[in-house]
mmCIF file of C-alpha atoms and ligand atoms in Angstrom:
data_model
loop_
_atom_site.group_PDB
_atom_site.id
_atom_site.type_symbol
_atom_site.label_atom_id
_atom_site.label_comp_id
_atom_site.label_asym_id
_atom_site.label_seq_id
_atom_site.Cartn_x
_atom_site.Cartn_y
_atom_site.Cartn_z
ATOM 1 C CA MET V 1 97.237 88.509 90.010
ATOM 2 C CA LEU V 2 94.597 89.015 92.751
ATOM 3 C CA VAL V 3 93.425 85.536 92.802
ATOM 4 C CA ASP V 4 93.720 84.018 96.080
ATOM 5 C CA HIS V 5 95.021 87.345 97.443
ATOM 6 C CA HIS V 6 93.893 88.210 101.106
ATOM 7 C CA VAL V 7 92.499 91.829 100.808
ATOM 8 C CA LEU V 8 91.242 93.365 103.841
ATOM 9 C CA VAL V 9 88.536 96.286 103.309
ATOM 10 C CA THR V 10 87.055 98.532 106.095
ATOM 11 C CA GLY V 11 84.150 100.120 105.780
ATOM 12 C CA ALA V 12 82.750 97.472 103.660
ATOM 13 C CA THR V 13 79.542 97.796 104.748
ATOM 14 C CA SER V 14 78.231 100.830 102.208
ATOM 15 C CA GLY V 15 78.892 102.832 99.698
ATOM 16 C CA ILE V 16 82.781 102.746 98.205
ATOM 17 C CA GLY V 17 84.113 99.803 100.772
ATOM 18 C CA ARG V 18 80.914 97.839 99.738
ATOM 19 C CA SER V 19 81.917 97.709 96.011
ATOM 20 C CA CYS V 20 85.534 97.713 96.727
ATOM 21 C CA ALA V 21 84.596 94.090 98.192
ATOM 22 C CA ARG V 22 82.828 93.377 95.647
ATOM 23 C CA ALA V 23 84.962 93.948 92.727
ATOM 24 C CA PHE V 24 87.608 91.881 94.534
ATOM 25 C CA ALA V 25 85.900 89.111 94.704
ATOM 26 C CA ALA V 26 85.177 89.441 91.407
ATOM 27 C CA ALA V 27 88.761 89.540 90.532
ATOM 28 C CA GLY V 28 89.047 85.964 92.507
ATOM 29 C CA ALA V 29 90.619 87.390 96.111
ATOM 30 C CA ASN V 30 89.689 86.321 99.057
ATOM 31 C CA LEU V 31 88.541 88.829 101.537
ATOM 32 C CA THR V 32 88.136 90.752 105.230
ATOM 33 C CA VAL V 33 85.710 93.286 105.191
ATOM 34 C CA THR V 34 85.010 95.383 108.157
ATOM 35 C CA GLY V 35 82.964 97.739 109.466
ATOM 36 C CA ARG V 36 80.440 98.647 112.518
ATOM 37 C CA ARG V 37 77.148 97.027 110.711
ATOM 38 C CA GLY V 38 77.181 93.387 111.421
ATOM 39 C CA GLU V 39 74.219 92.289 109.944
ATOM 40 C CA ARG V 40 75.226 94.324 106.721
ATOM 41 C CA LEU V 41 79.056 92.419 106.813
ATOM 42 C CA ALA V 42 76.838 89.382 106.715
ATOM 43 C CA GLU V 43 74.797 89.949 104.064
ATOM 44 C CA LEU V 44 77.530 90.705 102.077
ATOM 45 C CA ALA V 45 79.666 87.744 103.128
ATOM 46 C CA ALA V 46 76.326 85.753 102.099
ATOM 47 C CA GLU V 47 76.332 87.501 98.450
ATOM 48 C CA LEU V 48 79.881 86.970 97.818
ATOM 49 C CA ASP V 49 79.762 83.087 98.623
ATOM 50 C CA GLY V 50 83.267 82.882 98.801
ATOM 51 C CA ALA V 51 85.823 83.226 101.406
ATOM 52 C CA VAL V 52 85.151 85.871 103.635
ATOM 53 C CA ARG V 53 86.013 86.725 106.642
ATOM 54 C CA THR V 54 83.860 89.195 108.467
ATOM 55 C CA LEU V 55 84.720 91.758 111.058
ATOM 56 C CA THR V 56 82.588 93.965 113.356
ATOM 57 C CA PHE V 57 84.517 97.090 115.178
ATOM 58 C CA ASP V 58 84.617 100.473 115.318
ATOM 59 C CA VAL V 59 88.013 101.942 114.373
ATOM 60 C CA THR V 60 87.715 104.550 116.810
ATOM 61 C CA ASP V 61 87.833 101.941 119.182
ATOM 62 C CA ARG V 62 91.607 100.994 119.637
ATOM 63 C CA ASP V 63 91.359 98.216 122.421
ATOM 64 C CA ALA V 64 88.345 96.753 119.937
ATOM 65 C CA THR V 65 90.445 97.160 116.328
ATOM 66 C CA LEU V 66 93.717 95.737 117.575
ATOM 67 C CA ALA V 67 91.824 92.922 119.266
ATOM 68 C CA ALA V 68 89.701 92.081 115.916
ATOM 69 C CA LEU V 69 92.973 92.770 114.346
ATOM 70 C CA ALA V 70 95.265 90.530 116.305
ATOM 71 C CA ASP V 71 94.539 87.278 114.523
ATOM 72 C CA VAL V 72 94.004 88.181 111.322
ATOM 73 C CA PRO V 73 96.752 86.632 108.871
ATOM 74 C CA ALA V 74 98.731 89.949 106.550
ATOM 75 C CA PRO V 75 97.066 91.067 103.773
ATOM 76 C CA ASP V 76 98.303 91.473 100.608
ATOM 77 C CA VAL V 77 95.874 94.479 99.995
ATOM 78 C CA LEU V 78 94.456 96.835 102.844
ATOM 79 C CA VAL V 79 92.326 98.831 101.928
ATOM 80 C CA ASN V 80 91.618 101.883 104.351
ATOM 81 C CA ASN V 81 88.332 103.221 103.377
ATOM 82 C CA ALA V 82 86.263 103.583 106.925
ATOM 83 C CA GLY V 83 85.538 107.189 107.066
ATOM 84 C CA LEU V 84 82.961 110.187 107.205
ATOM 85 C CA ALA V 85 81.977 113.378 106.917
ATOM 86 C CA SER V 86 79.988 114.998 109.840
ATOM 87 C CA GLY V 87 78.690 118.064 109.363
ATOM 88 C CA LEU V 88 79.518 121.205 106.702
ATOM 89 C CA ASP V 89 79.355 123.982 109.616
ATOM 90 C CA PRO V 90 81.735 126.771 109.929
ATOM 91 C CA VAL V 91 84.822 126.478 112.272
ATOM 92 C CA GLN V 92 83.201 129.186 114.614
ATOM 93 C CA SER V 93 80.002 127.546 115.066
ATOM 94 C CA GLY V 94 81.047 123.914 114.412
ATOM 95 C CA SER V 95 80.374 120.702 116.648
ATOM 96 C CA PHE V 96 82.998 119.118 118.629
ATOM 97 C CA ALA V 97 80.758 116.026 118.398
ATOM 98 C CA ASP V 98 81.327 115.871 114.667
ATOM 99 C CA TRP V 99 85.092 116.774 114.603
ATOM 100 C CA ASP V 100 86.142 114.370 117.206
ATOM 101 C CA ALA V 101 84.104 111.699 114.990
ATOM 102 C CA MET V 102 85.873 112.819 111.884
ATOM 103 C CA LEU V 103 89.238 112.749 113.266
ATOM 104 C CA GLN V 104 88.964 109.620 115.326
ATOM 105 C CA THR V 105 87.737 107.875 112.160
ATOM 106 C CA ASN V 106 89.143 109.102 109.196
ATOM 107 C CA VAL V 107 92.667 109.915 110.544
ATOM 108 C CA SER V 108 93.345 107.934 114.221
ATOM 109 C CA GLY V 109 91.308 104.996 112.949
ATOM 110 C CA LEU V 110 93.197 104.382 109.586
ATOM 111 C CA LEU V 111 95.997 104.657 111.507
ATOM 112 C CA THR V 112 95.008 102.062 114.438
ATOM 113 C CA VAL V 113 94.104 99.890 111.636
ATOM 114 C CA THR V 114 97.449 100.129 109.459
ATOM 115 C CA ARG V 115 99.337 99.825 112.909
ATOM 116 C CA ALA V 116 97.557 97.028 113.332
ATOM 117 C CA LEU V 117 98.693 94.823 110.205
ATOM 118 C CA LEU V 118 101.847 96.928 109.179
ATOM 119 C CA PRO V 119 104.131 94.788 111.153
ATOM 120 C CA LYS V 120 103.051 91.514 109.390
ATOM 121 C CA MET V 121 103.002 93.007 105.824
ATOM 122 C CA VAL V 122 106.355 94.103 106.257
ATOM 123 C CA ASP V 123 107.617 90.522 107.996
ATOM 124 C CA ARG V 124 106.582 89.332 104.726
ATOM 125 C CA GLY V 125 108.100 91.726 102.490
ATOM 126 C CA ARG V 126 105.276 92.473 100.693
ATOM 127 C CA GLY V 127 101.996 93.925 100.759
ATOM 128 C CA HIS V 128 99.718 97.337 99.675
ATOM 129 C CA VAL V 129 98.328 100.035 101.668
ATOM 130 C CA ILE V 130 95.425 101.610 99.561
ATOM 131 C CA ASN V 131 94.002 104.867 101.013
ATOM 132 C CA ILE V 132 90.683 106.067 100.342
ATOM 133 C CA GLY V 133 91.532 109.901 100.409
ATOM 134 C CA SER V 134 89.854 112.402 98.348
ATOM 135 C CA ILE V 135 89.679 115.806 96.348
ATOM 136 C CA ALA V 136 89.128 117.055 100.034
ATOM 137 C CA GLY V 137 92.762 116.155 100.729
ATOM 138 C CA HIS V 138 93.421 118.375 97.942
ATOM 139 C CA GLU V 139 91.144 121.496 98.633
ATOM 140 C CA VAL V 140 89.168 123.630 101.285
ATOM 141 C CA TYR V 141 85.688 124.245 100.540
ATOM 142 C CA PRO V 142 83.382 126.507 103.146
ATOM 143 C CA GLY V 143 82.412 124.584 106.091
ATOM 144 C CA GLY V 144 84.815 121.442 105.170
ATOM 145 C CA ALA V 145 87.817 122.824 107.029
ATOM 146 C CA VAL V 146 87.660 119.662 109.484
ATOM 147 C CA TYR V 147 86.901 117.335 106.758
ATOM 148 C CA CYS V 148 89.433 118.473 104.576
ATOM 149 C CA ALA V 149 91.953 118.808 107.147
ATOM 150 C CA SER V 150 91.382 115.016 107.949
ATOM 151 C CA LYS V 151 91.741 114.169 104.374
ATOM 152 C CA HIS V 152 95.094 116.389 104.039
ATOM 153 C CA ALA V 153 95.696 114.109 106.688
ATOM 154 C CA VAL V 154 95.629 111.041 104.819
ATOM 155 C CA ASP V 155 97.526 112.429 101.968
ATOM 156 C CA ALA V 156 100.487 113.260 104.586
ATOM 157 C CA LEU V 157 100.067 109.579 105.972
ATOM 158 C CA THR V 158 99.953 108.177 102.581
ATOM 159 C CA LYS V 159 103.325 110.005 101.811
ATOM 160 C CA GLY V 160 104.787 109.266 105.080
ATOM 161 C CA LEU V 161 103.716 105.585 104.973
ATOM 162 C CA ARG V 162 105.555 105.228 101.738
ATOM 163 C CA LEU V 163 108.742 107.048 102.990
ATOM 164 C CA ASP V 164 108.565 104.855 106.270
ATOM 165 C CA LEU V 165 108.271 101.559 104.298
ATOM 166 C CA LEU V 166 110.919 102.425 101.565
ATOM 167 C CA GLY V 167 112.690 99.069 101.299
ATOM 168 C CA THR V 168 110.618 96.481 102.977
ATOM 169 C CA GLY V 169 108.149 95.605 99.503
ATOM 170 C CA VAL V 170 105.297 97.151 101.163
ATOM 171 C CA LYS V 171 103.637 99.620 98.360
ATOM 172 C CA VAL V 172 101.604 102.390 99.712
ATOM 173 C CA SER V 173 99.182 104.411 97.205
ATOM 174 C CA THR V 174 95.858 106.646 97.922
ATOM 175 C CA VAL V 175 92.560 106.924 95.650
ATOM 176 C CA ASP V 176 90.931 110.126 96.160
ATOM 177 C CA PRO V 177 87.464 111.306 95.006
ATOM 178 C CA GLY V 178 85.174 113.401 94.100
ATOM 179 C CA MET V 179 81.554 113.314 94.592
ATOM 180 C CA VAL V 180 80.099 109.990 94.931
ATOM 181 C CA GLU V 181 76.582 109.286 95.474
ATOM 182 C CA THR V 182 76.406 106.781 98.659
ATOM 183 C CA GLU V 183 75.401 107.162 102.061
ATOM 184 C CA PHE V 184 78.003 109.811 102.437
ATOM 185 C CA SER V 185 76.104 112.597 102.272
ATOM 186 C CA THR V 186 73.247 111.187 104.667
ATOM 187 C CA VAL V 187 75.997 110.650 106.713
ATOM 188 C CA ARG V 188 77.408 114.376 107.193
ATOM 189 C CA PHE V 189 73.868 115.686 107.446
ATOM 190 C CA HIS V 190 73.039 113.580 110.309
ATOM 191 C CA GLY V 191 70.217 111.195 108.477
ATOM 192 C CA ASP V 192 68.713 114.300 106.164
ATOM 193 C CA ALA V 193 68.102 112.443 103.095
ATOM 194 C CA ASP V 194 66.726 115.758 101.380
ATOM 195 C CA ARG V 195 69.734 117.578 101.840
ATOM 196 C CA ALA V 196 71.642 114.566 101.125
ATOM 197 C CA ALA V 197 70.160 114.042 97.388
ATOM 198 C CA ARG V 198 70.523 118.264 97.045
ATOM 199 C CA VAL V 199 74.125 117.294 96.844
ATOM 200 C CA TYR V 200 73.790 115.595 93.766
ATOM 201 C CA ASP V 201 71.126 117.754 91.785
ATOM 202 C CA GLY V 202 71.440 118.402 88.103
ATOM 203 C CA MET V 203 74.443 116.349 87.961
ATOM 204 C CA ASP V 204 75.710 112.672 87.450
ATOM 205 C CA PRO V 205 77.841 111.887 90.078
ATOM 206 C CA LEU V 206 80.465 109.079 90.160
ATOM 207 C CA THR V 207 78.998 105.829 91.467
ATOM 208 C CA PRO V 208 81.060 103.514 93.885
ATOM 209 C CA ASP V 209 81.832 101.194 91.072
ATOM 210 C CA ASP V 210 83.756 103.575 89.369
ATOM 211 C CA ILE V 211 86.074 104.253 92.265
ATOM 212 C CA ALA V 212 86.078 100.589 93.012
ATOM 213 C CA GLU V 213 87.318 99.787 89.405
ATOM 214 C CA ALA V 214 90.216 102.477 90.160
ATOM 215 C CA VAL V 215 90.985 100.756 93.354
ATOM 216 C CA VAL V 216 91.538 97.221 91.655
ATOM 217 C CA TRP V 217 93.561 98.902 89.033
ATOM 218 C CA VAL V 218 96.051 100.449 91.666
ATOM 219 C CA ALA V 219 96.303 96.530 93.335
ATOM 220 C CA ASP V 220 96.668 94.808 90.618
ATOM 221 C CA ARG V 221 99.586 96.665 88.794
ATOM 222 C CA PRO V 222 102.833 94.180 88.329
ATOM 223 C CA ARG V 223 105.017 94.519 91.878
ATOM 224 C CA HIS V 224 107.754 96.814 90.298
ATOM 225 C CA VAL V 225 105.123 99.669 89.885
ATOM 226 C CA GLN V 226 103.559 101.794 92.896
ATOM 227 C CA VAL V 227 100.620 104.552 91.671
ATOM 228 C CA ALA V 228 101.282 106.923 94.374
ATOM 229 C CA GLU V 229 97.921 108.635 93.661
ATOM 230 C CA VAL V 230 94.663 108.707 91.855
ATOM 231 C CA VAL V 231 92.364 111.705 91.528
ATOM 232 C CA ILE V 232 88.931 110.971 89.858
ATOM 233 C CA LEU V 233 86.224 113.708 89.811
ATOM 234 C CA ALA V 234 82.671 113.365 88.144
ATOM 235 C CA GLY V 235 82.427 114.458 84.643
ATOM 236 C CA ALA V 236 81.074 117.505 85.800
ATOM 237 C CA GLN V 237 83.354 118.211 88.007
ATOM 238 C CA ALA V 238 86.336 120.763 87.962
ATOM 239 C CA SER V 239 86.802 121.256 91.265
ATOM 240 C CA ALA V 240 85.455 120.356 94.796
ATOM 241 C CA THR V 241 83.371 123.197 94.641
ATOM 242 C CA GLN V 242 82.902 123.943 90.828
ATOM 243 C CA VAL V 243 80.208 121.409 89.737
ATOM 244 C CA HIS V 244 77.831 122.026 86.147
ATOM 245 C CA ARG V 245 74.174 121.338 87.226
ATOM 246 C CA ARG V 246 72.035 120.804 84.299
ATOM 247 C CA SER V 247 69.245 123.982 85.067
HETATM 248 P P1 NDP I 1 79.231 105.241 103.169
HETATM 249 O O1 NDP I 1 78.983 106.174 104.202
HETATM 250 O O2 NDP I 1 78.436 105.063 102.457
HETATM 251 O O3 NDP I 1 80.351 104.391 103.764
HETATM 252 C C1 NDP I 1 81.143 104.415 104.898
HETATM 253 C C2 NDP I 1 82.186 103.436 105.618
HETATM 254 O O4 NDP I 1 82.618 103.646 106.538
HETATM 255 C C3 NDP I 1 80.738 102.551 105.826
HETATM 256 O O5 NDP I 1 80.837 100.813 105.653
HETATM 257 C C4 NDP I 1 80.184 102.610 107.545
HETATM 258 O O6 NDP I 1 80.801 101.373 108.229
HETATM 259 C C5 NDP I 1 82.328 102.894 107.689
HETATM 260 N N1 NDP I 1 82.803 103.518 109.103
HETATM 261 C C6 NDP I 1 82.375 104.405 109.149
HETATM 262 N N2 NDP I 1 82.879 105.211 110.313
HETATM 263 C C7 NDP I 1 83.113 104.341 110.822
HETATM 264 C C8 NDP I 1 83.723 103.667 112.030
HETATM 265 N N3 NDP I 1 84.097 104.463 113.049
HETATM 266 N N4 NDP I 1 84.532 102.533 112.304
HETATM 267 C C9 NDP I 1 84.167 101.308 111.208
HETATM 268 N N5 NDP I 1 83.778 101.876 110.244
HETATM 269 C C10 NDP I 1 82.895 102.997 109.919
HETATM 270 O O7 NDP I 1 80.755 106.666 102.604
HETATM 271 P P2 NDP I 1 81.278 106.276 101.220
HETATM 272 O O8 NDP I 1 81.408 104.826 100.644
HETATM 273 O O9 NDP I 1 81.683 107.721 100.023
HETATM 274 O O10 NDP I 1 82.939 106.464 102.590
HETATM 275 C C11 NDP I 1 84.058 105.513 102.144
HETATM 276 C C12 NDP I 1 85.227 106.791 101.850
HETATM 277 O O11 NDP I 1 85.156 107.444 100.937
HETATM 278 C C13 NDP I 1 85.026 107.321 103.384
HETATM 279 O O12 NDP I 1 86.835 107.440 103.676
HETATM 280 C C14 NDP I 1 85.034 109.300 102.399
HETATM 281 O O13 NDP I 1 85.705 110.004 103.078
HETATM 282 C C15 NDP I 1 85.665 108.709 101.604
HETATM 283 N N6 NDP I 1 85.049 109.553 100.329
HETATM 284 C C16 NDP I 1 84.034 109.789 99.748
HETATM 285 C C17 NDP I 1 83.472 110.306 99.111
HETATM 286 C C18 NDP I 1 81.891 110.447 98.548
HETATM 287 O O14 NDP I 1 81.537 111.470 97.961
HETATM 288 N N7 NDP I 1 81.324 109.949 98.780
HETATM 289 C C19 NDP I 1 84.442 111.038 97.941
HETATM 290 C C20 NDP I 1 85.723 111.508 98.608
HETATM 291 C C21 NDP I 1 85.940 110.514 99.261
HETATM 292 P P3 NDP I 1 79.707 101.470 109.533
HETATM 293 O O15 NDP I 1 78.658 102.693 109.461
HETATM 294 O O16 NDP I 1 78.701 100.236 109.339
HETATM 295 O O17 NDP I 1 80.506 101.693 110.291
HETATM 296 C C1 8X3 I 2 83.813 113.972 99.711
HETATM 297 C C2 8X3 I 2 84.135 114.695 98.643
HETATM 298 O O1 8X3 I 2 84.043 116.924 97.706
HETATM 299 O O2 8X3 I 2 82.438 116.569 99.589
HETATM 300 O O3 8X3 I 2 85.286 113.358 100.235
HETATM 301 O O4 8X3 I 2 84.688 116.835 100.275
HETATM 302 S S1 8X3 I 2 83.750 116.097 98.788
#
């Protein structure tokens, strides 16, 4: 059902977004992929060797985002994936720069992209917004207050969008992963790869392909089926903080 569908994936230069792009391409979709690292997007487009449009912009730059998306036709599926955690500090010692990065990317950036594309989707009377939320949108953990707040906001935006779009033919879903090994932890720890690797010590994390498979499944339901929410944890996870590690 996804053959020749236009799928736009934000944050496709790495991790979950890149896996989503590959999985949608394998399902026959035409892709628009975005991110800040243009060379990574070019590599992905060359690898996929199909109808792939690449758009290099920073979702925290509202003018650049609106300009980049102005001439993009309505996607059948918009995967709002671009996002990050920055730091893992208590609020009393947290960094304003980290907070700004998370809130401007995960919340404002997602909103800007959505606001740019949604009128075209509503005009067509069809489409699907799939947000990548997180277990952090359902729970809060020490040092994660601001990241978790940003993902709780994504959860609220998913629910609010579904209310606002009722009757328009545009569906809204969220896919909320637990621990997925990507560049996420390296970014969170500002490039400290050893600390990032320790996050997954003694356990088997999810892979970005695990999440992409779920996203494609959500997108591929018949028109009368709207998956509201999918929460996916690693097998060794009972919650955001309860993780069984091999000794
Ligand atoms: P990665 O760091 O591997 O990928 C993040 C992607 O987001 C990159 O493609 C990056 O592209 C893009 N991105 C980040 N900031 C911006 C920006 N300002 N403008 C445009 N693109 C941006 O991490 P993941 O794949 O793990 O993360 C993807 C999503 O999944 C995020 O929303 C994250 O919160 C969520 N998530 C991740 C989990 C995990 O454990 N890994 C668990 C739950 C949710 P570039 O740097 O080229 O701009
Ligand atoms: C990423 C998963 O548990 O680090 O959203 O917040 S977690």
